[in-house]
mmCIF file with all atom_site columns, N, CA and C in Angstrom:
data_model
loop_
_atom_site.group_PDB
_atom_site.id
_atom_site.type_symbol
_atom_site.label_atom_id
_atom_site.label_alt_id
_atom_site.label_comp_id
_atom_site.label_asym_id
_atom_site.label_entity_id
_atom_site.label_seq_id
_atom_site.pdbx_PDB_ins_code
_atom_site.Cartn_x
_atom_site.Cartn_y
_atom_site.Cartn_z
_atom_site.occupancy
_atom_site.B_iso_or_equiv
_atom_site.pdbx_formal_charge
_atom_site.auth_seq_id
_atom_site.auth_comp_id
_atom_site.auth_asym_id
_atom_site.auth_atom_id
_atom_site.pdbx_PDB_model_num
ATOM 1   N N  . UNK Y 1 1  ? 22.818  -16.159 29.678 1.00 54.00 ? 1  UNK Y N  1
ATOM 2   C CA . UNK Y 1 1  ? 22.692  -14.842 29.101 1.00 54.00 ? 1  UNK Y CA 1
ATOM 3   C C  . UNK Y 1 1  ? 22.255  -13.874 30.185 1.00 54.00 ? 1  UNK Y C  1
ATOM 4   N N  . UNK Y 1 2  ? 23.035  -12.837 30.402 1.00 62.00 ? 2  UNK Y N  1
ATOM 5   C CA . UNK Y 1 2  ? 22.671  -11.888 31.449 1.00 62.00 ? 2  UNK Y CA 1
ATOM 6   C C  . UNK Y 1 2  ? 22.010  -10.672 30.820 1.00 62.00 ? 2  UNK Y C  1
ATOM 7   N N  . UNK Y 1 3  ? 21.117  -10.075 31.581 1.00 63.00 ? 3  UNK Y N  1
ATOM 8   C CA . UNK Y 1 3  ? 20.375  -8.912  31.114 1.00 63.00 ? 3  UNK Y CA 1
ATOM 9   C C  . UNK Y 1 3  ? 20.911  -7.687  31.827 1.00 63.00 ? 3  UNK Y C  1
ATOM 10  N N  . UNK Y 1 4  ? 21.251  -6.686  31.071 1.00 68.00 ? 4  UNK Y N  1
ATOM 11  C CA . UNK Y 1 4  ? 21.729  -5.430  31.638 1.00 68.00 ? 4  UNK Y CA 1
ATOM 12  C C  . UNK Y 1 4  ? 20.544  -4.713  32.276 1.00 68.00 ? 4  UNK Y C  1
ATOM 13  N N  . UNK Y 1 5  ? 20.580  -4.450  33.597 1.00 70.00 ? 5  UNK Y N  1
ATOM 14  C CA . UNK Y 1 5  ? 19.429  -3.817  34.252 1.00 70.00 ? 5  UNK Y CA 1
ATOM 15  C C  . UNK Y 1 5  ? 19.201  -2.383  33.794 1.00 70.00 ? 5  UNK Y C  1
ATOM 16  N N  . UNK Y 1 6  ? 20.180  -1.768  33.142 1.00 72.00 ? 6  UNK Y N  1
ATOM 17  C CA . UNK Y 1 6  ? 20.034  -0.396  32.677 1.00 72.00 ? 6  UNK Y CA 1
ATOM 18  C C  . UNK Y 1 6  ? 19.566  -0.311  31.223 1.00 72.00 ? 6  UNK Y C  1
ATOM 19  N N  . UNK Y 1 7  ? 19.479  -1.448  30.569 1.00 72.00 ? 7  UNK Y N  1
ATOM 20  C CA . UNK Y 1 7  ? 19.019  -1.514  29.179 1.00 72.00 ? 7  UNK Y CA 1
ATOM 21  C C  . UNK Y 1 7  ? 17.493  -1.628  29.187 1.00 72.00 ? 7  UNK Y C  1
ATOM 22  N N  . UNK Y 1 8  ? 16.806  -0.765  28.455 1.00 69.00 ? 8  UNK Y N  1
ATOM 23  C CA . UNK Y 1 8  ? 15.338  -0.868  28.426 1.00 69.00 ? 8  UNK Y CA 1
ATOM 24  C C  . UNK Y 1 8  ? 14.904  -2.186  27.780 1.00 69.00 ? 8  UNK Y C  1
ATOM 25  N N  . UNK Y 1 9  ? 13.836  -2.764  28.302 1.00 80.00 ? 9  UNK Y N  1
ATOM 26  C CA . UNK Y 1 9  ? 13.374  -4.057  27.807 1.00 80.00 ? 9  UNK Y CA 1
ATOM 27  C C  . UNK Y 1 9  ? 12.482  -3.928  26.581 1.00 80.00 ? 9  UNK Y C  1
ATOM 28  N N  . UNK Y 1 10 ? 11.840  -2.819  26.410 1.00 84.00 ? 10 UNK Y N  1
ATOM 29  C CA . UNK Y 1 10 ? 10.922  -2.640  25.292 1.00 84.00 ? 10 UNK Y CA 1
ATOM 30  C C  . UNK Y 1 10 ? 11.541  -1.789  24.205 1.00 84.00 ? 10 UNK Y C  1
ATOM 31  N N  . UNK Y 1 11 ? 10.734  -1.427  23.224 1.00 85.00 ? 11 UNK Y N  1
ATOM 32  C CA . UNK Y 1 11 ? 11.237  -0.592  22.134 1.00 85.00 ? 11 UNK Y CA 1
ATOM 33  C C  . UNK Y 1 11 ? 11.549  0.824   22.630 1.00 85.00 ? 11 UNK Y C  1
ATOM 34  N N  . UNK Y 1 12 ? 12.499  1.434   21.981 1.00 87.00 ? 12 UNK Y N  1
ATOM 35  C CA . UNK Y 1 12 ? 12.875  2.805   22.336 1.00 87.00 ? 12 UNK Y CA 1
ATOM 36  C C  . UNK Y 1 12 ? 11.793  3.768   21.845 1.00 87.00 ? 12 UNK Y C  1
ATOM 37  N N  . UNK Y 1 13 ? 11.880  4.990   22.285 1.00 89.00 ? 13 UNK Y N  1
ATOM 38  C CA . UNK Y 1 13 ? 10.893  5.981   21.839 1.00 89.00 ? 13 UNK Y CA 1
ATOM 39  C C  . UNK Y 1 13 ? 11.022  6.231   20.336 1.00 89.00 ? 13 UNK Y C  1
ATOM 40  N N  . UNK Y 1 14 ? 12.232  6.152   19.799 1.00 89.00 ? 14 UNK Y N  1
ATOM 41  C CA . UNK Y 1 14 ? 12.421  6.331   18.356 1.00 89.00 ? 14 UNK Y CA 1
ATOM 42  C C  . UNK Y 1 14 ? 11.762  5.187   17.583 1.00 89.00 ? 14 UNK Y C  1
ATOM 43  N N  . UNK Y 1 15 ? 11.887  3.968   18.116 1.00 89.00 ? 15 UNK Y N  1
ATOM 44  C CA . UNK Y 1 15 ? 11.248  2.817   17.470 1.00 89.00 ? 15 UNK Y CA 1
ATOM 45  C C  . UNK Y 1 15 ? 9.728   2.928   17.541 1.00 89.00 ? 15 UNK Y C  1
ATOM 46  N N  . UNK Y 1 16 ? 9.211   3.386   18.674 1.00 91.00 ? 16 UNK Y N  1
ATOM 47  C CA . UNK Y 1 16 ? 7.762   3.587   18.800 1.00 91.00 ? 16 UNK Y CA 1
ATOM 48  C C  . UNK Y 1 16 ? 7.276   4.674   17.851 1.00 91.00 ? 16 UNK Y C  1
ATOM 49  N N  . UNK Y 1 17 ? 8.072   5.734   17.687 1.00 92.00 ? 17 UNK Y N  1
ATOM 50  C CA . UNK Y 1 17 ? 7.718   6.801   16.745 1.00 92.00 ? 17 UNK Y CA 1
ATOM 51  C C  . UNK Y 1 17 ? 7.666   6.270   15.315 1.00 92.00 ? 17 UNK Y C  1
ATOM 52  N N  . UNK Y 1 18 ? 8.616   5.385   14.975 1.00 89.00 ? 18 UNK Y N  1
ATOM 53  C CA . UNK Y 1 18 ? 8.627   4.802   13.626 1.00 89.00 ? 18 UNK Y CA 1
ATOM 54  C C  . UNK Y 1 18 ? 7.396   3.924   13.404 1.00 89.00 ? 18 UNK Y C  1
ATOM 55  N N  . UNK Y 1 19 ? 7.015   3.159   14.421 1.00 91.00 ? 19 UNK Y N  1
ATOM 56  C CA . UNK Y 1 19 ? 5.812   2.329   14.307 1.00 91.00 ? 19 UNK Y CA 1
ATOM 57  C C  . UNK Y 1 19 ? 4.581   3.209   14.143 1.00 91.00 ? 19 UNK Y C  1
ATOM 58  N N  . UNK Y 1 20 ? 4.501   4.265   14.930 1.00 93.00 ? 20 UNK Y N  1
ATOM 59  C CA . UNK Y 1 20 ? 3.372   5.190   14.843 1.00 93.00 ? 20 UNK Y CA 1
ATOM 60  C C  . UNK Y 1 20 ? 3.293   5.823   13.460 1.00 93.00 ? 20 UNK Y C  1
ATOM 61  N N  . UNK Y 1 21 ? 4.441   6.194   12.907 1.00 92.00 ? 21 UNK Y N  1
ATOM 62  C CA . UNK Y 1 21 ? 4.459   6.815   11.578 1.00 92.00 ? 21 UNK Y CA 1
ATOM 63  C C  . UNK Y 1 21 ? 4.001   5.838   10.500 1.00 92.00 ? 21 UNK Y C  1
ATOM 64  N N  . UNK Y 1 22 ? 4.308   4.552   10.675 1.00 95.00 ? 22 UNK Y N  1
ATOM 65  C CA . UNK Y 1 22 ? 3.939   3.549   9.676  1.00 95.00 ? 22 UNK Y CA 1
ATOM 66  C C  . UNK Y 1 22 ? 2.591   2.896   9.960  1.00 95.00 ? 22 UNK Y C  1
ATOM 67  N N  . UNK Y 1 23 ? 1.939   3.261   11.053 1.00 96.00 ? 23 UNK Y N  1
ATOM 68  C CA . UNK Y 1 23 ? 0.701   2.586   11.417 1.00 96.00 ? 23 UNK Y CA 1
ATOM 69  C C  . UNK Y 1 23 ? -0.381  2.684   10.343 1.00 96.00 ? 23 UNK Y C  1
ATOM 70  N N  . UNK Y 1 24 ? -0.558  3.801   9.646  1.00 96.00 ? 24 UNK Y N  1
ATOM 71  C CA . UNK Y 1 24 ? -1.585  3.818   8.587  1.00 96.00 ? 24 UNK Y CA 1
ATOM 72  C C  . UNK Y 1 24 ? -1.354  2.732   7.532  1.00 96.00 ? 24 UNK Y C  1
ATOM 73  N N  . UNK Y 1 25 ? -0.100  2.456   7.190  1.00 97.00 ? 25 UNK Y N  1
ATOM 74  C CA . UNK Y 1 25 ? 0.200   1.408   6.220  1.00 97.00 ? 25 UNK Y CA 1
ATOM 75  C C  . UNK Y 1 25 ? -0.078  0.027   6.814  1.00 97.00 ? 25 UNK Y C  1
ATOM 76  N N  . UNK Y 1 26 ? 0.269   -0.161  8.073  1.00 97.00 ? 26 UNK Y N  1
ATOM 77  C CA . UNK Y 1 26 ? 0.004   -1.437  8.736  1.00 97.00 ? 26 UNK Y CA 1
ATOM 78  C C  . UNK Y 1 26 ? -1.497  -1.703  8.755  1.00 97.00 ? 26 UNK Y C  1
ATOM 79  N N  . UNK Y 1 27 ? -2.288  -0.693  9.105  1.00 97.00 ? 27 UNK Y N  1
ATOM 80  C CA . UNK Y 1 27 ? -3.742  -0.852  9.153  1.00 97.00 ? 27 UNK Y CA 1
ATOM 81  C C  . UNK Y 1 27 ? -4.309  -1.143  7.762  1.00 97.00 ? 27 UNK Y C  1
ATOM 82  N N  . UNK Y 1 28 ? -3.784  -0.466  6.740  1.00 98.00 ? 28 UNK Y N  1
ATOM 83  C CA . UNK Y 1 28 ? -4.256  -0.704  5.371  1.00 98.00 ? 28 UNK Y CA 1
ATOM 84  C C  . UNK Y 1 28 ? -3.920  -2.123  4.922  1.00 98.00 ? 28 UNK Y C  1
ATOM 85  N N  . UNK Y 1 29 ? -2.741  -2.601  5.278  1.00 98.00 ? 29 UNK Y N  1
ATOM 86  C CA . UNK Y 1 29 ? -2.360  -3.969  4.907  1.00 98.00 ? 29 UNK Y CA 1
ATOM 87  C C  . UNK Y 1 29 ? -3.215  -5.000  5.638  1.00 98.00 ? 29 UNK Y C  1
ATOM 88  N N  . UNK Y 1 30 ? -3.571  -4.728  6.888  1.00 98.00 ? 30 UNK Y N  1
ATOM 89  C CA . UNK Y 1 30 ? -4.459  -5.631  7.623  1.00 98.00 ? 30 UNK Y CA 1
ATOM 90  C C  . UNK Y 1 30 ? -5.844  -5.684  6.971  1.00 98.00 ? 30 UNK Y C  1
ATOM 91  N N  . UNK Y 1 31 ? -6.332  -4.536  6.523  1.00 97.00 ? 31 UNK Y N  1
ATOM 92  C CA . UNK Y 1 31 ? -7.622  -4.506  5.813  1.00 97.00 ? 31 UNK Y CA 1
ATOM 93  C C  . UNK Y 1 31 ? -7.551  -5.308  4.517  1.00 97.00 ? 31 UNK Y C  1
ATOM 94  N N  . UNK Y 1 32 ? -6.415  -5.223  3.830  1.00 98.00 ? 32 UNK Y N  1
ATOM 95  C CA . UNK Y 1 32 ? -6.239  -5.987  2.601  1.00 98.00 ? 32 UNK Y CA 1
ATOM 96  C C  . UNK Y 1 32 ? -6.244  -7.488  2.889  1.00 98.00 ? 32 UNK Y C  1
ATOM 97  N N  . UNK Y 1 33 ? -5.559  -7.900  3.935  1.00 98.00 ? 33 UNK Y N  1
ATOM 98  C CA . UNK Y 1 33 ? -5.548  -9.317  4.299  1.00 98.00 ? 33 UNK Y CA 1
ATOM 99  C C  . UNK Y 1 33 ? -6.964  -9.782  4.645  1.00 98.00 ? 33 UNK Y C  1
ATOM 100 N N  . UNK Y 1 34 ? -7.715  -8.962  5.375  1.00 97.00 ? 34 UNK Y N  1
ATOM 101 C CA . UNK Y 1 34 ? -9.106  -9.311  5.705  1.00 97.00 ? 34 UNK Y CA 1
ATOM 102 C C  . UNK Y 1 34 ? -9.940  -9.487  4.440  1.00 97.00 ? 34 UNK Y C  1
ATOM 103 N N  . UNK Y 1 35 ? -9.756  -8.597  3.466  1.00 96.00 ? 35 UNK Y N  1
ATOM 104 C CA . UNK Y 1 35 ? -10.512 -8.691  2.216  1.00 96.00 ? 35 UNK Y CA 1
ATOM 105 C C  . UNK Y 1 35 ? -10.111 -9.945  1.438  1.00 96.00 ? 35 UNK Y C  1
ATOM 106 N N  . UNK Y 1 36 ? -8.832  -10.273 1.443  1.00 96.00 ? 36 UNK Y N  1
ATOM 107 C CA . UNK Y 1 36 ? -8.374  -11.480 0.757  1.00 96.00 ? 36 UNK Y CA 1
ATOM 108 C C  . UNK Y 1 36 ? -8.923  -12.741 1.420  1.00 96.00 ? 36 UNK Y C  1
ATOM 109 N N  . UNK Y 1 37 ? -8.956  -12.746 2.743  1.00 95.00 ? 37 UNK Y N  1
ATOM 110 C CA . UNK Y 1 37 ? -9.515  -13.892 3.461  1.00 95.00 ? 37 UNK Y CA 1
ATOM 111 C C  . UNK Y 1 37 ? -11.000 -14.036 3.155  1.00 95.00 ? 37 UNK Y C  1
ATOM 112 N N  . UNK Y 1 38 ? -11.719 -12.927 3.126  1.00 94.00 ? 38 UNK Y N  1
ATOM 113 C CA . UNK Y 1 38 ? -13.148 -12.977 2.809  1.00 94.00 ? 38 UNK Y CA 1
ATOM 114 C C  . UNK Y 1 38 ? -13.366 -13.526 1.401  1.00 94.00 ? 38 UNK Y C  1
ATOM 115 N N  . UNK Y 1 39 ? -12.495 -13.147 0.480  1.00 93.00 ? 39 UNK Y N  1
ATOM 116 C CA . UNK Y 1 39 ? -12.611 -13.645 -0.896 1.00 93.00 ? 39 UNK Y CA 1
ATOM 117 C C  . UNK Y 1 39 ? -12.348 -15.151 -0.956 1.00 93.00 ? 39 UNK Y C  1
ATOM 118 N N  . UNK Y 1 40 ? -11.360 -15.616 -0.239 1.00 93.00 ? 40 UNK Y N  1
ATOM 119 C CA . UNK Y 1 40 ? -11.062 -17.058 -0.202 1.00 93.00 ? 40 UNK Y CA 1
ATOM 120 C C  . UNK Y 1 40 ? -12.228 -17.824 0.409  1.00 93.00 ? 40 UNK Y C  1
ATOM 121 N N  . UNK Y 1 41 ? -12.760 -17.308 1.514  1.00 93.00 ? 41 UNK Y N  1
ATOM 122 C CA . UNK Y 1 41 ? -13.879 -17.974 2.170  1.00 93.00 ? 41 UNK Y CA 1
ATOM 123 C C  . UNK Y 1 41 ? -15.147 -17.941 1.319  1.00 93.00 ? 41 UNK Y C  1
ATOM 124 N N  . UNK Y 1 42 ? -15.293 -16.933 0.486  1.00 93.00 ? 42 UNK Y N  1
ATOM 125 C CA . UNK Y 1 42 ? -16.472 -16.825 -0.365 1.00 93.00 ? 42 UNK Y CA 1
ATOM 126 C C  . UNK Y 1 42 ? -16.500 -17.926 -1.419 1.00 93.00 ? 42 UNK Y C  1
ATOM 127 N N  . UNK Y 1 43 ? -15.356 -18.496 -1.728 1.00 85.00 ? 43 UNK Y N  1
ATOM 128 C CA . UNK Y 1 43 ? -15.301 -19.575 -2.721 1.00 85.00 ? 43 UNK Y CA 1
ATOM 129 C C  . UNK Y 1 43 ? -16.142 -20.768 -2.279 1.00 85.00 ? 43 UNK Y C  1
ATOM 130 N N  . UNK Y 1 44 ? -16.267 -20.947 -0.968 1.00 87.00 ? 44 UNK Y N  1
ATOM 131 C CA . UNK Y 1 44 ? -17.079 -22.046 -0.438 1.00 87.00 ? 44 UNK Y CA 1
ATOM 132 C C  . UNK Y 1 44 ? -18.574 -21.765 -0.533 1.00 87.00 ? 44 UNK Y C  1
ATOM 133 N N  . UNK Y 1 45 ? -18.932 -20.542 -0.849 1.00 89.00 ? 45 UNK Y N  1
ATOM 134 C CA . UNK Y 1 45 ? -20.344 -20.137 -0.872 1.00 89.00 ? 45 UNK Y CA 1
ATOM 135 C C  . UNK Y 1 45 ? -20.755 -19.596 -2.239 1.00 89.00 ? 45 UNK Y C  1
ATOM 136 N N  . UNK Y 1 46 ? -20.222 -20.177 -3.273 1.00 92.00 ? 46 UNK Y N  1
ATOM 137 C CA . UNK Y 1 46 ? -20.609 -19.764 -4.613 1.00 92.00 ? 46 UNK Y CA 1
ATOM 138 C C  . UNK Y 1 46 ? -19.729 -18.714 -5.248 1.00 92.00 ? 46 UNK Y C  1
ATOM 139 N N  . UNK Y 1 47 ? -18.665 -18.341 -4.597 1.00 92.00 ? 47 UNK Y N  1
ATOM 140 C CA . UNK Y 1 47 ? -17.740 -17.367 -5.168 1.00 92.00 ? 47 UNK Y CA 1
ATOM 141 C C  . UNK Y 1 47 ? -17.946 -15.980 -4.603 1.00 92.00 ? 47 UNK Y C  1
ATOM 142 N N  . UNK Y 1 48 ? -16.961 -15.123 -4.795 1.00 93.00 ? 48 UNK Y N  1
ATOM 143 C CA . UNK Y 1 48 ? -17.043 -13.762 -4.269 1.00 93.00 ? 48 UNK Y CA 1
ATOM 144 C C  . UNK Y 1 48 ? -18.167 -12.967 -4.935 1.00 93.00 ? 48 UNK Y C  1
ATOM 145 N N  . UNK Y 1 49 ? -18.813 -12.153 -4.141 1.00 93.00 ? 49 UNK Y N  1
ATOM 146 C CA . UNK Y 1 49 ? -19.875 -11.284 -4.657 1.00 93.00 ? 49 UNK Y CA 1
ATOM 147 C C  . UNK Y 1 49 ? -19.238 -10.011 -5.217 1.00 93.00 ? 49 UNK Y C  1
ATOM 148 N N  . UNK Y 1 50 ? -20.004 -9.222  -5.933 1.00 94.00 ? 50 UNK Y N  1
ATOM 149 C CA . UNK Y 1 50 ? -19.462 -7.933  -6.388 1.00 94.00 ? 50 UNK Y CA 1
ATOM 150 C C  . UNK Y 1 50 ? -18.987 -7.059  -5.220 1.00 94.00 ? 50 UNK Y C  1
ATOM 151 N N  . UNK Y 1 51 ? -19.658 -7.173  -4.092 1.00 94.00 ? 51 UNK Y N  1
ATOM 152 C CA . UNK Y 1 51 ? -19.233 -6.416  -2.919 1.00 94.00 ? 51 UNK Y CA 1
ATOM 153 C C  . UNK Y 1 51 ? -17.867 -6.893  -2.415 1.00 94.00 ? 51 UNK Y C  1
ATOM 154 N N  . UNK Y 1 52 ? -17.634 -8.204  -2.447 1.00 93.00 ? 52 UNK Y N  1
ATOM 155 C CA . UNK Y 1 52 ? -16.322 -8.744  -2.056 1.00 93.00 ? 52 UNK Y CA 1
ATOM 156 C C  . UNK Y 1 52 ? -15.222 -8.210  -2.966 1.00 93.00 ? 52 UNK Y C  1
ATOM 157 N N  . UNK Y 1 53 ? -15.489 -8.196  -4.272 1.00 95.00 ? 53 UNK Y N  1
ATOM 158 C CA . UNK Y 1 53 ? -14.494 -7.688  -5.224 1.00 95.00 ? 53 UNK Y CA 1
ATOM 159 C C  . UNK Y 1 53 ? -14.236 -6.200  -4.991 1.00 95.00 ? 53 UNK Y C  1
ATOM 160 N N  . UNK Y 1 54 ? -15.297 -5.435  -4.720 1.00 97.00 ? 54 UNK Y N  1
ATOM 161 C CA . UNK Y 1 54 ? -15.138 -3.996  -4.475 1.00 97.00 ? 54 UNK Y CA 1
ATOM 162 C C  . UNK Y 1 54 ? -14.302 -3.773  -3.213 1.00 97.00 ? 54 UNK Y C  1
ATOM 163 N N  . UNK Y 1 55 ? -14.591 -4.553  -2.172 1.00 96.00 ? 55 UNK Y N  1
ATOM 164 C CA . UNK Y 1 55 ? -13.830 -4.425  -0.932 1.00 96.00 ? 55 UNK Y CA 1
ATOM 165 C C  . UNK Y 1 55 ? -12.351 -4.714  -1.171 1.00 96.00 ? 55 UNK Y C  1
ATOM 166 N N  . UNK Y 1 56 ? -12.061 -5.732  -1.971 1.00 97.00 ? 56 UNK Y N  1
ATOM 167 C CA . UNK Y 1 56 ? -10.677 -6.071  -2.279 1.00 97.00 ? 56 UNK Y CA 1
ATOM 168 C C  . UNK Y 1 56 ? -9.995  -4.954  -3.070 1.00 97.00 ? 56 UNK Y C  1
ATOM 169 N N  . UNK Y 1 57 ? -10.669 -4.442  -4.089 1.00 98.00 ? 57 UNK Y N  1
ATOM 170 C CA . UNK Y 1 57 ? -10.084 -3.355  -4.892 1.00 98.00 ? 57 UNK Y CA 1
ATOM 171 C C  . UNK Y 1 57 ? -9.820  -2.119  -4.043 1.00 98.00 ? 57 UNK Y C  1
ATOM 172 N N  . UNK Y 1 58 ? -10.767 -1.779  -3.171 1.00 98.00 ? 58 UNK Y N  1
ATOM 173 C CA . UNK Y 1 58 ? -10.583 -0.602  -2.323 1.00 98.00 ? 58 UNK Y CA 1
ATOM 174 C C  . UNK Y 1 58 ? -9.432  -0.809  -1.343 1.00 98.00 ? 58 UNK Y C  1
ATOM 175 N N  . UNK Y 1 59 ? -9.316  -2.007  -0.797 1.00 98.00 ? 59 UNK Y N  1
ATOM 176 C CA . UNK Y 1 59 ? -8.215  -2.287  0.124  1.00 98.00 ? 59 UNK Y CA 1
ATOM 177 C C  . UNK Y 1 59 ? -6.869  -2.200  -0.593 1.00 98.00 ? 59 UNK Y C  1
ATOM 178 N N  . UNK Y 1 60 ? -6.797  -2.732  -1.813 1.00 98.00 ? 60 UNK Y N  1
ATOM 179 C CA . UNK Y 1 60 ? -5.557  -2.642  -2.598 1.00 98.00 ? 60 UNK Y CA 1
ATOM 180 C C  . UNK Y 1 60 ? -5.222  -1.192  -2.902 1.00 98.00 ? 60 UNK Y C  1
ATOM 181 N N  . UNK Y 1 61 ? -6.232  -0.410  -3.268 1.00 98.00 ? 61 UNK Y N  1
ATOM 182 C CA . UNK Y 1 61 ? -6.003  1.004   -3.576 1.00 98.00 ? 61 UNK Y CA 1
ATOM 183 C C  . UNK Y 1 61 ? -5.539  1.765   -2.340 1.00 98.00 ? 61 UNK Y C  1
ATOM 184 N N  . UNK Y 1 62 ? -6.109  1.422   -1.197 1.00 98.00 ? 62 UNK Y N  1
ATOM 185 C CA . UNK Y 1 62 ? -5.717  2.102   0.043  1.00 98.00 ? 62 UNK Y CA 1
ATOM 186 C C  . UNK Y 1 62 ? -4.268  1.794   0.389  1.00 98.00 ? 62 UNK Y C  1
ATOM 187 N N  . UNK Y 1 63 ? -3.853  0.545   0.251  1.00 98.00 ? 63 UNK Y N  1
ATOM 188 C CA . UNK Y 1 63 ? -2.454  0.193   0.522  1.00 98.00 ? 63 UNK Y CA 1
ATOM 189 C C  . UNK Y 1 63 ? -1.534  0.974   -0.406 1.00 98.00 ? 63 UNK Y C  1
ATOM 190 N N  . UNK Y 1 64 ? -1.881  1.033   -1.672 1.00 98.00 ? 64 UNK Y N  1
ATOM 191 C CA . UNK Y 1 64 ? -1.058  1.771   -2.640 1.00 98.00 ? 64 UNK Y CA 1
ATOM 192 C C  . UNK Y 1 64 ? -0.983  3.254   -2.284 1.00 98.00 ? 64 UNK Y C  1
ATOM 193 N N  . UNK Y 1 65 ? -2.144  3.837   -1.952 1.00 98.00 ? 65 UNK Y N  1
ATOM 194 C CA . UNK Y 1 65 ? -2.199  5.267   -1.622 1.00 98.00 ? 65 UNK Y CA 1
ATOM 195 C C  . UNK Y 1 65 ? -1.381  5.576   -0.362 1.00 98.00 ? 65 UNK Y C  1
ATOM 196 N N  . UNK Y 1 66 ? -1.550  4.783   0.683  1.00 97.00 ? 66 UNK Y N  1
ATOM 197 C CA . UNK Y 1 66 ? -0.840  5.043   1.939  1.00 97.00 ? 66 UNK Y CA 1
ATOM 198 C C  . UNK Y 1 66 ? 0.660   4.809   1.769  1.00 97.00 ? 66 UNK Y C  1
ATOM 199 N N  . UNK Y 1 67 ? 1.034   3.784   1.020  1.00 97.00 ? 67 UNK Y N  1
ATOM 200 C CA . UNK Y 1 67 ? 2.460   3.530   0.778  1.00 97.00 ? 67 UNK Y CA 1
ATOM 201 C C  . UNK Y 1 67 ? 3.089   4.691   0.012  1.00 97.00 ? 67 UNK Y C  1
ATOM 202 N N  . UNK Y 1 68 ? 2.363   5.232   -0.955 1.00 97.00 ? 68 UNK Y N  1
ATOM 203 C CA . UNK Y 1 68 ? 2.874   6.383   -1.703 1.00 97.00 ? 68 UNK Y CA 1
ATOM 204 C C  . UNK Y 1 68 ? 3.007   7.604   -0.802 1.00 97.00 ? 68 UNK Y C  1
ATOM 205 N N  . UNK Y 1 69 ? 2.042   7.796   0.097  1.00 95.00 ? 69 UNK Y N  1
ATOM 206 C CA . UNK Y 1 69 ? 2.121   8.921   1.030  1.00 95.00 ? 69 UNK Y CA 1
ATOM 207 C C  . UNK Y 1 69 ? 3.332   8.785   1.952  1.00 95.00 ? 69 UNK Y C  1
ATOM 208 N N  . UNK Y 1 70 ? 3.564   7.570   2.437  1.00 94.00 ? 70 UNK Y N  1
ATOM 209 C CA . UNK Y 1 70 ? 4.732   7.355   3.301  1.00 94.00 ? 70 UNK Y CA 1
ATOM 210 C C  . UNK Y 1 70 ? 6.039   7.559   2.539  1.00 94.00 ? 70 UNK Y C  1
ATOM 211 N N  . UNK Y 1 71 ? 6.077   7.120   1.301  1.00 93.00 ? 71 UNK Y N  1
ATOM 212 C CA . UNK Y 1 71 ? 7.293   7.269   0.493  1.00 93.00 ? 71 UNK Y CA 1
ATOM 213 C C  . UNK Y 1 71 ? 7.570   8.737   0.177  1.00 93.00 ? 71 UNK Y C  1
ATOM 214 N N  . UNK Y 1 72 ? 6.524   9.534   0.113  1.00 93.00 ? 72 UNK Y N  1
ATOM 215 C CA . UNK Y 1 72 ? 6.687   10.949  -0.224 1.00 93.00 ? 72 UNK Y CA 1
ATOM 216 C C  . UNK Y 1 72 ? 7.125   11.790  0.972  1.00 93.00 ? 72 UNK Y C  1
ATOM 217 N N  . UNK Y 1 73 ? 7.017   11.242  2.175  1.00 87.00 ? 73 UNK Y N  1
ATOM 218 C CA . UNK Y 1 73 ? 7.437   11.987  3.361  1.00 87.00 ? 73 UNK Y CA 1
ATOM 219 C C  . UNK Y 1 73 ? 8.951   12.137  3.372  1.00 87.00 ? 73 UNK Y C  1
ATOM 220 N N  . UNK Y 1 74 ? 9.408   13.269  3.871  1.00 81.00 ? 74 UNK Y N  1
ATOM 221 C CA . UNK Y 1 74 ? 10.870  13.407  3.973  1.00 81.00 ? 74 UNK Y CA 1
ATOM 222 C C  . UNK Y 1 74 ? 11.426  12.441  5.011  1.00 81.00 ? 74 UNK Y C  1
ATOM 223 N N  . UNK Y 1 75 ? 12.535  11.856  4.689  1.00 71.00 ? 75 UNK Y N  1
ATOM 224 C CA . UNK Y 1 75 ? 13.174  10.886  5.582  1.00 71.00 ? 75 UNK Y CA 1
ATOM 225 C C  . UNK Y 1 75 ? 13.784  11.603  6.767  1.00 71.00 ? 75 UNK Y C  1
ATOM 226 N N  . UNK Y 1 76 ? 13.671  10.988  7.923  1.00 65.00 ? 76 UNK Y N  1
ATOM 227 C CA . UNK Y 1 76 ? 14.316  11.565  9.116  1.00 65.00 ? 76 UNK Y CA 1
ATOM 228 C C  . UNK Y 1 76 ? 15.663  10.866  9.291  1.00 65.00 ? 76 UNK Y C  1
ATOM 229 N N  . UNK Y 1 77 ? 16.642  11.633  9.636  1.00 59.00 ? 77 UNK Y N  1
ATOM 230 C CA . UNK Y 1 77 ? 17.987  11.087  9.815  1.00 59.00 ? 77 UNK Y CA 1
ATOM 231 C C  . UNK Y 1 77 ? 18.190  10.707  11.277 1.00 59.00 ? 77 UNK Y C  1
ATOM 232 N N  . UNK Y 1 78 ? 18.796  9.553   11.472 1.00 59.00 ? 78 UNK Y N  1
ATOM 233 C CA . UNK Y 1 78 ? 19.118  9.093   12.817 1.00 59.00 ? 78 UNK Y CA 1
ATOM 234 C C  . UNK Y 1 78 ? 20.545  9.490   13.138 1.00 59.00 ? 78 UNK Y C  1
ATOM 235 N N  . UNK Y 1 79 ? 20.739  9.888   14.383 1.00 54.00 ? 79 UNK Y N  1
ATOM 236 C CA . UNK Y 1 79 ? 22.091  10.188  14.833 1.00 54.00 ? 79 UNK Y CA 1
ATOM 237 C C  . UNK Y 1 79 ? 22.825  8.871   15.043 1.00 54.00 ? 79 UNK Y C  1
ATOM 238 N N  . UNK Y 1 80 ? 24.042  8.824   14.550 1.00 50.00 ? 80 UNK Y N  1
ATOM 239 C CA . UNK Y 1 80 ? 24.850  7.616   14.688 1.00 50.00 ? 80 UNK Y CA 1
ATOM 240 C C  . UNK Y 1 80 ? 25.774  7.807   15.877 1.00 50.00 ? 80 UNK Y C  1
ATOM 241 N N  . UNK Y 1 81 ? 25.733  6.878   16.804 1.00 48.00 ? 81 UNK Y N  1
ATOM 242 C CA . UNK Y 1 81 ? 26.576  7.008   17.998 1.00 48.00 ? 81 UNK Y CA 1
ATOM 243 C C  . UNK Y 1 81 ? 27.937  6.406   17.766 1.00 48.00 ? 81 UNK Y C  1
#
C-alpha cells in the first residue's frame, strides 16, 4: 500500500471543525459513562448513594440537553467535489 505524499495524514480542517462542534456532547457522554461506572462500583460498597443517583440523573439530563442543542443548530452544507 503506497501513501500519497500530498495527502494529509491527519483529519482535515473540516473534520476538526465537526469534532469541535460536537465536543460538548462528547464531554457530556463521557461524564455519563463516569457516573454509570461509579454506580456500578458502588454496588460493591452497599449500593449507590443518593449523591451517586443525583450525579447519574444530572449526567443524563446534560446529555439530553446538549444533544437537543446540537440538533437545533442549523446544518452546514458540505461542498461536493
